Coordinates of C-alpha atoms in Angstrom, one line a residue:
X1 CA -50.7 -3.5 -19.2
X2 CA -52.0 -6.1 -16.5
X3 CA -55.0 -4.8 -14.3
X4 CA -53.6 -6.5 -11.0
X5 CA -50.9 -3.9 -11.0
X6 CA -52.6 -0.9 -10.6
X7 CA -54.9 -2.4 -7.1
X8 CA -54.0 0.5 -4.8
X9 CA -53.5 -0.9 -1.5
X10 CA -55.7 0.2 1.5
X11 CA -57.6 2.3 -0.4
X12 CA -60.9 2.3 1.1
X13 CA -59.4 2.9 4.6
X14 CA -57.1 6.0 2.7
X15 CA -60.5 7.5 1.9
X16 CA -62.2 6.7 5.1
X17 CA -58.9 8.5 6.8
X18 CA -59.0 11.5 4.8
X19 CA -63.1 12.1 4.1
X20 CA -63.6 14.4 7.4
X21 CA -61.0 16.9 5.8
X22 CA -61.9 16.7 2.0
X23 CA -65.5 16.9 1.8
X24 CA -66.0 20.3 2.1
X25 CA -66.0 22.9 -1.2
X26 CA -62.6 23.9 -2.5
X27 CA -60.2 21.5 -0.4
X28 CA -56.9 20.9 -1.7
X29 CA -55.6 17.3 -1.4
X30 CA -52.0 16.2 -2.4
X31 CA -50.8 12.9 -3.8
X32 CA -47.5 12.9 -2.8
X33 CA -46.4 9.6 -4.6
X34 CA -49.1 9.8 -7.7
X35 CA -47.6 6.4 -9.1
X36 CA -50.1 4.9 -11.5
X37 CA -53.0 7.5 -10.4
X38 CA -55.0 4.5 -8.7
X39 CA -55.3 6.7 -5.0
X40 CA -55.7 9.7 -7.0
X41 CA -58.3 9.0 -9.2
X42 CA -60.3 7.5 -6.3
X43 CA -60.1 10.9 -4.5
X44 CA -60.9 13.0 -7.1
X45 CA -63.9 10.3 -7.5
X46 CA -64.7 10.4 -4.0
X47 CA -64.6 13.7 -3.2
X48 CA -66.0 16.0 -6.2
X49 CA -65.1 19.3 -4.9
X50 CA -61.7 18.3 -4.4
X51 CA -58.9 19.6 -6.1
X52 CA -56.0 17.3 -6.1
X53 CA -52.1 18.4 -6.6
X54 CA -50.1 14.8 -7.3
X55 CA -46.1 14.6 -7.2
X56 CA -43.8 11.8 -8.2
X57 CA -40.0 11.9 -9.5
X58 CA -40.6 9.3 -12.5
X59 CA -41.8 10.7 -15.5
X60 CA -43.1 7.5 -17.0
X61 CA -45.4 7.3 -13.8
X62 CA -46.8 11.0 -14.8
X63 CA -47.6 10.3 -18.5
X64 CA -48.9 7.3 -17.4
X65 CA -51.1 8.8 -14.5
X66 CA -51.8 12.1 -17.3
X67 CA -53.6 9.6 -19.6
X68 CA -55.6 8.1 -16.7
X69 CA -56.4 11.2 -14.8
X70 CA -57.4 13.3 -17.9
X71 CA -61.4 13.3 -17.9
X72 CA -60.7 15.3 -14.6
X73 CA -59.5 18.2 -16.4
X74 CA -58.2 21.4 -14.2
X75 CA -58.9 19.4 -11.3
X76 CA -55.8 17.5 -11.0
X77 CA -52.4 19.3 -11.3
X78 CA -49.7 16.8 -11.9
X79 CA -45.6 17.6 -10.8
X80 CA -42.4 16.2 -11.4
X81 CA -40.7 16.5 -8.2
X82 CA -39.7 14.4 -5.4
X83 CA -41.9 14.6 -2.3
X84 CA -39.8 16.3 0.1
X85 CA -40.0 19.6 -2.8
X86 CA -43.5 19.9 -1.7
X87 CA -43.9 23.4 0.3
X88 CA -41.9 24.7 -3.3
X89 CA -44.3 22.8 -5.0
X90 CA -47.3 24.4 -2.9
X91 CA -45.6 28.0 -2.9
X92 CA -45.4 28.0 -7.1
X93 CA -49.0 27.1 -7.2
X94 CA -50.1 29.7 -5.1
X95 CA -51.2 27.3 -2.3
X96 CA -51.1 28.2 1.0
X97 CA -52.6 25.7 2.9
X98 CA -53.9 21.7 2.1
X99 CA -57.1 19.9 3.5
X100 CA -55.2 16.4 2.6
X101 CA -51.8 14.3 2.1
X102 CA -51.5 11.2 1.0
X103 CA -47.8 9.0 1.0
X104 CA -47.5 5.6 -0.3
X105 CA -44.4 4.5 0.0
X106 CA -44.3 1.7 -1.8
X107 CA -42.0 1.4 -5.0
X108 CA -44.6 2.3 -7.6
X109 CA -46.0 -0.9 -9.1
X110 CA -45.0 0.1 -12.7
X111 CA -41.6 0.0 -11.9
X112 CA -41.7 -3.4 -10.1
X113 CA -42.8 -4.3 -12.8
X114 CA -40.9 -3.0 -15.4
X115 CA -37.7 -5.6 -16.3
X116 CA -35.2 -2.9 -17.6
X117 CA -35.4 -0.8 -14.0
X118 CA -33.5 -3.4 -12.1
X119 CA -35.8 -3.1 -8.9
X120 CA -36.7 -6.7 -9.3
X121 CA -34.4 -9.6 -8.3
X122 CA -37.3 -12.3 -10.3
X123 CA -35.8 -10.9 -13.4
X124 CA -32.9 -10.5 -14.9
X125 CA -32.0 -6.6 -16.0
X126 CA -29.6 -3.7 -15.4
X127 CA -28.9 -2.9 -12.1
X128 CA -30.1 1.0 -12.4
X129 CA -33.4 1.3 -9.5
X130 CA -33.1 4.9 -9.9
X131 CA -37.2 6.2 -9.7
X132 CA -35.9 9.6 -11.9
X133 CA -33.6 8.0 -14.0
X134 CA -32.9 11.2 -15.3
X135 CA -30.3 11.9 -11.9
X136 CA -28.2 10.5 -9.7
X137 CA -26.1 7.2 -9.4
X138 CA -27.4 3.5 -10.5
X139 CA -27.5 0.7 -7.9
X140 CA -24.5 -0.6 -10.2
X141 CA -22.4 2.5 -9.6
X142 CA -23.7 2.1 -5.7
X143 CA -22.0 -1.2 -5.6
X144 CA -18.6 -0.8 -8.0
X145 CA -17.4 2.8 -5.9
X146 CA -18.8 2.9 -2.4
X147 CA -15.9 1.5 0.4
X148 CA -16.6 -1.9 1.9
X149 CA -17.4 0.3 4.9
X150 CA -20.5 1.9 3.3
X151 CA -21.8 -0.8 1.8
X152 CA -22.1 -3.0 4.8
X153 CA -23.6 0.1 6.5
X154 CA -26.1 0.6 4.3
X155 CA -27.1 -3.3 3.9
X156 CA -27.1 -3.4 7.8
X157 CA -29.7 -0.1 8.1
X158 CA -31.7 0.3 5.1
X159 CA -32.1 -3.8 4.4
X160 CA -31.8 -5.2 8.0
X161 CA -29.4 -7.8 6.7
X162 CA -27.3 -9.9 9.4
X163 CA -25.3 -11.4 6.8
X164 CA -24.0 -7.9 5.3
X165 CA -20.1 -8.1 5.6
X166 CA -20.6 -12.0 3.9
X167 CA -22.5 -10.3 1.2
X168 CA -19.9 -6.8 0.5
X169 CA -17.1 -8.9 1.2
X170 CA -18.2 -11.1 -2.1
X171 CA -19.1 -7.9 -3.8
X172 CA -16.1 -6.6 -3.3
X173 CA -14.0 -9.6 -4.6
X174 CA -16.1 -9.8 -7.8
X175 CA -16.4 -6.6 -8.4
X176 CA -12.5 -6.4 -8.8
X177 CA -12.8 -8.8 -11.4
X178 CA -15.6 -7.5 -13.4
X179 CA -17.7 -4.4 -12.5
X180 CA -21.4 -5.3 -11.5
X181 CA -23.9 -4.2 -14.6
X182 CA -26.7 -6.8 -13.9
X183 CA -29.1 -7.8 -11.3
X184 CA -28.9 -12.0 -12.1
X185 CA -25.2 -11.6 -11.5
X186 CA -25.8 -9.9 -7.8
X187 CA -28.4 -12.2 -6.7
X188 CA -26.4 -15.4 -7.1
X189 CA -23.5 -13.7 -5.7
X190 CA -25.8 -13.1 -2.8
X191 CA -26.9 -17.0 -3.1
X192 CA -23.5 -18.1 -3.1
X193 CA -22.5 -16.1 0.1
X194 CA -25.0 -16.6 2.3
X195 CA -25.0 -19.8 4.8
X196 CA -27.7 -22.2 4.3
X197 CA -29.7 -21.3 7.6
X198 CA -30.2 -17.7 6.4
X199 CA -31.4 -18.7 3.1
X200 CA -33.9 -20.9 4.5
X201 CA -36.0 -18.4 5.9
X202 CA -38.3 -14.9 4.7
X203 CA -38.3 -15.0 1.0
X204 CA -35.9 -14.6 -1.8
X205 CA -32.5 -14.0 0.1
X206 CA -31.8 -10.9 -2.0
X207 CA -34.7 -9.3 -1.1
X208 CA -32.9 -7.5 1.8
X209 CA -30.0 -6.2 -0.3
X210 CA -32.2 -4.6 -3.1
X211 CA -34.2 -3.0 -0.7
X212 CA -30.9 -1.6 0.8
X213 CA -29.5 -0.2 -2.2
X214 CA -33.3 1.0 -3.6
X215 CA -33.6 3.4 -0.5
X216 CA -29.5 4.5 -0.9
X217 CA -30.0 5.0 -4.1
X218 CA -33.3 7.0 -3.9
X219 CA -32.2 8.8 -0.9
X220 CA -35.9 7.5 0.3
X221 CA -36.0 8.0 3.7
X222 CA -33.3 11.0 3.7
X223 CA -35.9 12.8 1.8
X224 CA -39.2 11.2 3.8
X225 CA -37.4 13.0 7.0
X226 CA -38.3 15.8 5.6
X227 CA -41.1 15.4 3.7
X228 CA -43.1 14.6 6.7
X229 CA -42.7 17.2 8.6
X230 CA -43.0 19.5 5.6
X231 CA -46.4 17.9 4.8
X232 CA -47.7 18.3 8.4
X233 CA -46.9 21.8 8.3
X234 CA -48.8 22.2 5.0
X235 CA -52.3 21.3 6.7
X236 CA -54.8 23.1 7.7
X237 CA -56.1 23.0 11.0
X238 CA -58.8 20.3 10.7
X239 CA -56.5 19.2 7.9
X240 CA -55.7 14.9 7.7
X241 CA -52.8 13.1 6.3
X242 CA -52.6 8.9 5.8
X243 CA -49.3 7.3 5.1
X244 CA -48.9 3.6 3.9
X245 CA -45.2 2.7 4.7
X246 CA -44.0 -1.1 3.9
X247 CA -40.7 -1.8 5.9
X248 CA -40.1 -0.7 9.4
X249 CA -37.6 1.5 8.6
X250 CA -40.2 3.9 7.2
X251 CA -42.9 3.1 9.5
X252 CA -41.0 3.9 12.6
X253 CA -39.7 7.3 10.9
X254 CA -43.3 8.5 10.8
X255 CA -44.6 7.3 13.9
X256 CA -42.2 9.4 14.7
X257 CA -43.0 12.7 13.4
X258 CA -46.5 12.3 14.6
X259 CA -45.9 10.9 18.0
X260 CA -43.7 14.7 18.1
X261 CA -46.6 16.3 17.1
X262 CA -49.2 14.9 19.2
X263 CA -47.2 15.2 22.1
X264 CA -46.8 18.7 24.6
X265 CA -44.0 20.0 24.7
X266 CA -44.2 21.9 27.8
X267 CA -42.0 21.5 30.7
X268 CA -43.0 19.0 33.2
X269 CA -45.0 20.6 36.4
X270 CA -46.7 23.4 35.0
X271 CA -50.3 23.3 36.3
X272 CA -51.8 24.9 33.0
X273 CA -50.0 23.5 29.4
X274 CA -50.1 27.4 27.9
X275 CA -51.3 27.0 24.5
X276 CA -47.6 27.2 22.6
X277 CA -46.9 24.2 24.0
X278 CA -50.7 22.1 23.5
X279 CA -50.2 18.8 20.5
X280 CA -51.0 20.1 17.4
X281 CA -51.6 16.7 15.4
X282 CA -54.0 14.1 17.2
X283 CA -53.2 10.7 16.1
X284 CA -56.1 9.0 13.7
X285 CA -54.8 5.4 14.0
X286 CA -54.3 3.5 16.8
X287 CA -50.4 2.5 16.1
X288 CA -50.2 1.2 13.2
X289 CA -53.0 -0.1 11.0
X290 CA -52.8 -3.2 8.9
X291 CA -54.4 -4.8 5.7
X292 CA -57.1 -7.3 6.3
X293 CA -56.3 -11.3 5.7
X294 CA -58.6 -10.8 2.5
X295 CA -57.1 -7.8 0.9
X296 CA -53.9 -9.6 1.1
X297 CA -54.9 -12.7 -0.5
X298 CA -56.1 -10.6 -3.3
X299 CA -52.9 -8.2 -3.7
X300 CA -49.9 -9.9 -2.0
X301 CA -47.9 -6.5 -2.4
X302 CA -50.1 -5.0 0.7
X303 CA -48.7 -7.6 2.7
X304 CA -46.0 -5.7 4.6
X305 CA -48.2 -2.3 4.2
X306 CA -48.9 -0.1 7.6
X307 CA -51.2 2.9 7.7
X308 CA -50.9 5.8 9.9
X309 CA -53.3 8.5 10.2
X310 CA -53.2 12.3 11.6
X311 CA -55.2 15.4 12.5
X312 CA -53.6 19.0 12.9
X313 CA -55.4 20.5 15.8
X314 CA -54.5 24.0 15.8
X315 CA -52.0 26.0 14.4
X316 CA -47.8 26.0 15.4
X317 CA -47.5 29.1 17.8
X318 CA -44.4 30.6 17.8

């Protein structure tokens, strides 16, 4: 297994972000996409007294991770669940409240790299992209059943493809003829439909699509709506939570949920803000943080990668 796959991105900054919260004795801290254990095993490095509780929906990831994260014995509780099942998650533990959350969105490195999941469009292999391949429908069944409709909606909003009704129309016409099962076959279809300004510019021209039906398929940012709000509510006050998103689709969803939160919600006019209505999170990044010039150069997949960092202030008054 190649070392350059497991170089968390924005790690140091992750730390930085969350130290203020975890340094204290007994502190809870949740990995809420453990992947290949590279962000947890740094905090449970970095912060000693720390317990950590890591989540992720691929069991490959969790063996993986189990082997890695071992030495730290009863220290690190690992789950199989999807992040958004986190207040169950907390509640069967017996866990009230968390000093730290962590997200990284990114597609887990592992399964980038992995030629039989189909995430990739470098390789050729079966069009599955399922991160629990033990549920749900494949990015080939995506493709052969959803309406022409659905498709070009979902190319248009989770991909930000302009040329989405060129690219399902084509789908749809081959598809009649022979059912997708590979992912060569889709990107040359995409190749093929595209006009030749659009494949001139940002990268492989099936990048867009494969994102598209990667989120659909993983419901990603169906279950990040909730999973953010769910893992604000799960801190402390005091309590700090980073997230790395890496399209803008995410990003903007979280800044989101913490501009909400950092914002009063009283009425305008009212000479005192009663203290219902007072932020509860304070923001910890100024917008959106980025990875420096030389991080990039050294791992290209923290390229697209923004941070965002927040603080609950005090606690939700009813």
């Amino acid at each position: 297994m190649s070392q350059s796959r497991h170089v968390p991105v924005m790690l140091q900054r992750c730390l930085d972000l969350l130290a203020p919260a975890l340094e204290g004795p007994e502190a809870v801290v949740v990995d809420c996409t453990l992947g290949l254990g590279g962000h947890s095993e740094a905090l449970l490095e970095r912060f000693p007294g720390a317990r950590l509780v890591a989540l992720d929906r691929d069991k490959e990831a969790l063996r993986l991770s189990g082997e890695r994260l071992a030495s730290y014995g009863g220290r690190a509780t690992l789950v199989h669940a999807v992040y958004d099942e986190l207040p169950e998650v907390l509640d069967k533990l017996g866990i009230a409240r968390v000093q730290g959350v962590l997200f990284d969105l990114g597609v887990s490195s592992m399964q980038l790299d992995e030629a039989d999941r189909g995430f990739a469009y470098a390789q050729d292999a079966p069009l599955d992209m399922r991160m629990d391949q033990t549920t749900g429908a494949s990015a080939a069944e995506v493709l052969n059943t959803y309406p022409p409709g659905e498709l070009v909606r979902i190319l248009r909003a989770y991909g930000e493809e302009k040329q989405a009704k060129r690219i399902v129309a084509a789908v749809v016409r081959e598809r009649e003829k022979e059912p997708f099962s590979n992912s060569a076959r889709l990107v040359e279809l995409i190749r093929d439909a595209l006009p030749q300004a659009a494949k001139r510019t940002g990268g492989n021209p099936a990048k867009r699509t494969f994102q598209a039906l990667r989120i659909e398929v993983n419901g990603e940012l169906s279950v990040l709506e909730r999973a953010i709000p769910a893992a604000v509510k799960a801190l402390d006050v005091g309590g700090r939570i980073a997230v790395l998103s890496y399209h803008s689709l995410e990003d903007r969803l979280v800044k989101q949920v913490f501009a909400a939160g950092a914002a009063t919600t009283a009425p305008p006019g009212l000479p005192v803000v009663p203290e219902r209505y007072q932020p509860r999170l304070k923001l910890l990044t100024r917008g959106a943080e980025l990875p420096t010039e030389e991080e990039i150069a050294e791992n290209r997949r923290a390229a697209p990668a923004r941070l965002r960092g927040a603080q609950r202030i005090r606690e939700d008054v009813e």
